[in-house]
């Protein structure tokens, strides 16, 4: 099931205003240029921020996202008609031959079921041309990022145009081995409505990811650090032969 943060129309409309700094995507834009990618598949494209950045640079982009509300937000943005939007996941793709497939932010970790994860890797592999690359990030488990996901450190109030003040915070609700579950709460000042969105992420070790990629037919070319979060994330670059 898709998290309400992406699937609920009122929350999907908040995604960009609540997270306006997307400098984390700069590294992915750089890799698209580094690898000479002209056709890109953005898996878990959400509200289309990265897909539209790529389209602005003249790339041919397919954005796939299982949450209809997020796809609706993406389509309505300026330039949205330049991206091919698909409501689904990497197992629902038409025949493609892209140069680059990406999973930015939490997308890879949000695929928690091992079977779904392997199916996603295979779906991306089928969409890539020979020699094309899959690039994604995942947090380093040893850094225990979830220990910083507290109400005290996350609470904030954002004034959202057309919506009013929205108070938000996060609480971790369960840590079970590699799975971490947390709940975002949203309180709307305009009408007092309170909505919540539960999410679970899988924290995979580097060796586990490399083995999964090999099993899906990739060659791991590089494991980089996220420039804006050194030491905290792995950025995998895997090639389809």
Short mmCIF file of C-alpha atoms in Angstrom, two decimals:
data_model
loop_
_atom_site.label_atom_id
_atom_site.label_comp_id
_atom_site.label_asym_id
_atom_site.label_seq_id
_atom_site.Cartn_x
_atom_site.Cartn_y
_atom_site.Cartn_z
CA UNK A 1 0.00 0.00 0.00
CA UNK A 2 1.14 3.55 -0.72
CA UNK A 3 1.76 5.86 2.23
CA UNK A 4 -0.94 8.48 2.77
CA UNK A 5 1.71 11.21 2.48
CA UNK A 6 1.68 10.43 -1.25
CA UNK A 7 -1.77 8.90 -1.77
CA UNK A 8 -4.06 11.28 0.16
CA UNK A 9 -4.87 14.28 -2.08
CA UNK A 10 -4.60 16.82 0.75
CA UNK A 11 -1.22 15.47 1.83
CA UNK A 12 0.16 14.99 -1.67
CA UNK A 13 -0.48 18.69 -2.29
CA UNK A 14 1.72 19.47 0.74
CA UNK A 15 4.73 17.40 -0.30
CA UNK A 16 6.58 20.13 -2.19
CA UNK A 17 5.77 23.06 0.15
CA UNK A 18 6.94 21.05 3.15
CA UNK A 19 10.19 19.98 1.47
CA UNK A 20 11.21 22.85 -0.82
CA UNK A 21 14.98 22.26 -0.68
CA UNK A 22 15.72 19.51 -3.22
CA UNK A 23 19.45 20.05 -3.47
CA UNK A 24 19.72 16.29 -2.85
CA UNK A 25 18.75 15.87 -6.51
CA UNK A 26 21.76 17.79 -7.81
CA UNK A 27 23.94 14.67 -7.69
CA UNK A 28 21.42 12.77 -9.80
CA UNK A 29 21.25 15.57 -12.36
CA UNK A 30 25.03 15.46 -12.50
CA UNK A 31 25.02 11.70 -13.09
CA UNK A 32 22.48 12.02 -15.89
CA UNK A 33 24.98 14.29 -17.64
CA UNK A 34 27.99 12.17 -16.63
CA UNK A 35 26.47 9.09 -18.24
CA UNK A 36 25.17 10.96 -21.28
CA UNK A 37 21.60 9.88 -20.56
CA UNK A 38 19.01 11.10 -23.06
CA UNK A 39 16.14 8.85 -21.89
CA UNK A 40 15.47 8.50 -18.16
CA UNK A 41 13.05 6.42 -16.10
CA UNK A 42 12.27 7.97 -12.70
CA UNK A 43 10.93 5.18 -10.45
CA UNK A 44 8.81 6.43 -7.56
CA UNK A 45 8.67 9.89 -9.10
CA UNK A 46 6.25 11.24 -6.48
CA UNK A 47 5.10 14.75 -7.36
CA UNK A 48 7.48 14.87 -10.31
CA UNK A 49 10.16 17.25 -9.04
CA UNK A 50 13.12 15.32 -10.45
CA UNK A 51 11.33 14.20 -13.61
CA UNK A 52 10.54 17.82 -14.46
CA UNK A 53 14.11 18.91 -13.73
CA UNK A 54 15.28 16.34 -16.27
CA UNK A 55 12.67 17.42 -18.82
CA UNK A 56 13.83 21.03 -18.40
CA UNK A 57 17.27 19.82 -19.50
CA UNK A 58 15.91 18.25 -22.66
CA UNK A 59 15.72 14.67 -21.45
CA UNK A 60 13.00 12.26 -22.53
CA UNK A 61 11.48 11.23 -19.19
CA UNK A 62 9.11 8.54 -17.96
CA UNK A 63 7.92 8.99 -14.38
CA UNK A 64 6.29 6.01 -12.64
CA UNK A 65 4.54 6.37 -9.29
CA UNK A 66 1.94 4.14 -7.56
CA UNK A 67 0.14 7.02 -5.79
CA UNK A 68 -2.50 8.56 -8.04
CA UNK A 69 -2.73 11.74 -5.97
CA UNK A 70 0.99 12.41 -6.43
CA UNK A 71 0.80 11.78 -10.17
CA UNK A 72 -2.09 14.26 -10.36
CA UNK A 73 0.08 16.89 -8.64
CA UNK A 74 2.94 16.18 -11.04
CA UNK A 75 0.77 16.37 -14.15
CA UNK A 76 -0.66 19.74 -13.10
CA UNK A 77 2.75 21.40 -12.81
CA UNK A 78 4.19 23.70 -15.45
CA UNK A 79 5.84 21.50 -18.08
CA UNK A 80 4.02 18.41 -16.86
CA UNK A 81 2.96 17.56 -20.40
CA UNK A 82 6.61 16.95 -21.34
CA UNK A 83 6.87 13.88 -19.08
CA UNK A 84 5.20 10.52 -19.69
CA UNK A 85 3.50 9.74 -16.37
CA UNK A 86 2.56 6.17 -15.43
CA UNK A 87 0.53 5.32 -12.33
CA UNK A 88 2.09 2.07 -11.17
CA UNK A 89 5.50 0.67 -10.31
CA UNK A 90 8.53 -0.76 -12.08
CA UNK A 91 6.65 -3.99 -12.74
CA UNK A 92 3.92 -2.13 -14.68
CA UNK A 93 6.08 -0.60 -17.40
CA UNK A 94 5.57 -0.73 -21.15
CA UNK A 95 8.50 -1.67 -23.37
CA UNK A 96 11.24 0.90 -22.79
CA UNK A 97 14.92 1.33 -23.64
CA UNK A 98 16.17 4.05 -21.31
CA UNK A 99 19.75 5.09 -20.64
CA UNK A 100 19.25 5.70 -16.94
CA UNK A 101 16.80 4.59 -14.25
CA UNK A 102 16.70 6.38 -10.91
CA UNK A 103 15.24 5.91 -7.45
CA UNK A 104 15.86 9.08 -5.46
CA UNK A 105 15.26 9.88 -1.78
CA UNK A 106 13.50 7.08 0.15
CA UNK A 107 12.19 5.14 -2.85
CA UNK A 108 14.55 2.14 -2.65
CA UNK A 109 14.14 1.79 1.11
CA UNK A 110 10.36 2.10 0.92
CA UNK A 111 10.23 -1.16 -1.06
CA UNK A 112 10.46 -3.31 2.05
CA UNK A 113 9.30 -6.73 0.84
CA UNK A 114 12.24 -8.75 -0.57
CA UNK A 115 10.11 -10.12 -3.40
CA UNK A 116 8.87 -6.67 -4.37
CA UNK A 117 12.43 -5.36 -4.22
CA UNK A 118 13.73 -8.03 -6.59
CA UNK A 119 10.75 -7.44 -8.91
CA UNK A 120 11.57 -3.72 -8.95
CA UNK A 121 15.20 -4.38 -9.80
CA UNK A 122 14.16 -6.75 -12.58
CA UNK A 123 11.62 -4.26 -13.91
CA UNK A 124 14.24 -1.52 -14.07
CA UNK A 125 16.67 -3.95 -15.71
CA UNK A 126 14.12 -4.75 -18.44
CA UNK A 127 13.55 -1.03 -19.06
CA UNK A 128 17.25 -0.24 -19.47
CA UNK A 129 19.12 -0.55 -22.72
CA UNK A 130 22.25 -2.73 -22.63
CA UNK A 131 24.89 -0.62 -20.90
CA UNK A 132 22.26 1.55 -19.22
CA UNK A 133 22.52 2.29 -15.52
CA UNK A 134 20.34 2.12 -12.44
CA UNK A 135 21.18 4.71 -9.76
CA UNK A 136 19.65 4.90 -6.29
CA UNK A 137 20.46 5.73 -2.69
CA UNK A 138 19.95 4.01 0.64
CA UNK A 139 20.94 5.07 4.14
CA UNK A 140 23.90 3.48 5.92
CA UNK A 141 22.27 1.34 8.66
CA UNK A 142 25.12 1.89 11.13
CA UNK A 143 24.35 5.61 11.23
CA UNK A 144 20.92 4.82 12.76
CA UNK A 145 19.21 7.80 11.13
CA UNK A 146 15.89 6.95 12.77
CA UNK A 147 17.23 8.01 16.18
CA UNK A 148 16.96 11.61 14.94
CA UNK A 149 13.33 11.19 13.85
CA UNK A 150 11.73 12.58 16.98
CA UNK A 151 8.86 14.96 17.58
CA UNK A 152 11.23 17.39 19.29
CA UNK A 153 13.64 17.56 16.35
CA UNK A 154 11.05 17.46 13.58
CA UNK A 155 8.17 19.61 14.77
CA UNK A 156 7.51 22.67 12.63
CA UNK A 157 4.80 24.95 11.32
CA UNK A 158 4.74 25.85 7.63
CA UNK A 159 2.56 28.50 6.04
CA UNK A 160 1.31 26.88 2.83
CA UNK A 161 -0.20 29.18 0.17
CA UNK A 162 -3.89 28.45 -0.29
CA UNK A 163 -3.93 26.11 2.71
CA UNK A 164 -2.74 28.09 5.70
CA UNK A 165 -0.54 26.99 8.57
CA UNK A 166 0.25 23.28 8.79
CA UNK A 167 1.96 21.82 11.86
CA UNK A 168 3.97 18.63 11.26
CA UNK A 169 6.07 16.21 13.25
CA UNK A 170 7.34 12.62 13.10
CA UNK A 171 7.48 9.80 15.65
CA UNK A 172 9.20 6.44 15.24
CA UNK A 173 6.67 3.76 16.17
CA UNK A 174 8.68 0.55 15.73
CA UNK A 175 12.20 -0.67 15.04
CA UNK A 176 12.22 -4.35 14.10
CA UNK A 177 15.55 -5.51 12.70
CA UNK A 178 16.15 -3.76 9.38
CA UNK A 179 12.60 -2.31 9.33
CA UNK A 180 11.86 1.09 10.83
CA UNK A 181 8.27 2.35 10.98
CA UNK A 182 7.39 5.97 11.66
CA UNK A 183 4.34 8.22 11.60
CA UNK A 184 4.07 11.75 10.25
CA UNK A 185 1.30 13.87 11.74
CA UNK A 186 -0.21 16.88 9.96
CA UNK A 187 -2.44 19.40 11.76
CA UNK A 188 -4.25 21.96 9.62
CA UNK A 189 -4.88 25.26 11.41
CA UNK A 190 -7.59 26.34 8.95
CA UNK A 191 -10.07 23.63 9.94
CA UNK A 192 -8.37 21.67 12.71
CA UNK A 193 -8.14 18.47 10.69
CA UNK A 194 -5.39 16.07 11.76
CA UNK A 195 -4.08 13.51 9.27
CA UNK A 196 -1.37 10.91 9.73
CA UNK A 197 0.80 8.89 7.37
CA UNK A 198 2.63 5.71 8.40
CA UNK A 199 5.78 4.64 6.58
CA UNK A 200 8.20 1.73 6.84
CA UNK A 201 11.75 1.72 5.47
CA UNK A 202 14.17 -1.18 5.13
CA UNK A 203 17.77 -0.41 6.05
CA UNK A 204 19.90 -2.72 3.87
CA UNK A 205 23.59 -3.33 4.35
CA UNK A 206 25.87 -2.55 1.41
CA UNK A 207 26.70 -6.23 0.88
CA UNK A 208 23.00 -7.14 0.77
CA UNK A 209 22.28 -4.53 -1.89
CA UNK A 210 25.25 -5.60 -3.98
CA UNK A 211 24.08 -9.23 -3.83
CA UNK A 212 20.54 -8.24 -4.80
CA UNK A 213 21.82 -6.26 -7.77
CA UNK A 214 23.98 -9.14 -8.96
CA UNK A 215 21.02 -11.53 -8.66
CA UNK A 216 18.95 -9.20 -10.84
CA UNK A 217 21.60 -9.10 -13.57
CA UNK A 218 23.52 -5.91 -12.80
CA UNK A 219 27.19 -5.14 -12.49
CA UNK A 220 27.90 -2.73 -9.63
CA UNK A 221 30.11 -0.03 -11.13
CA UNK A 222 30.41 2.24 -8.12
CA UNK A 223 29.13 2.94 -4.63
CA UNK A 224 29.34 6.65 -3.92
CA UNK A 225 28.51 8.96 -1.06
CA UNK A 226 25.66 11.44 -1.26
CA UNK A 227 27.49 14.79 -1.56
CA UNK A 228 25.05 16.53 0.78
CA UNK A 229 25.10 13.68 3.35
CA UNK A 230 28.68 12.29 3.41
CA UNK A 231 29.03 9.09 5.35
CA UNK A 232 25.30 8.73 5.81
CA UNK A 233 24.13 7.20 2.52
CA UNK A 234 25.25 4.80 -0.17
CA UNK A 235 24.59 5.83 -3.76
CA UNK A 236 24.69 2.76 -5.97
CA UNK A 237 25.57 2.88 -9.67
CA UNK A 238 24.70 -0.43 -11.34
CA UNK A 239 25.04 -1.26 -15.05
CA UNK A 240 22.97 -3.56 -17.18
CA UNK A 241 25.30 -5.49 -19.47
#
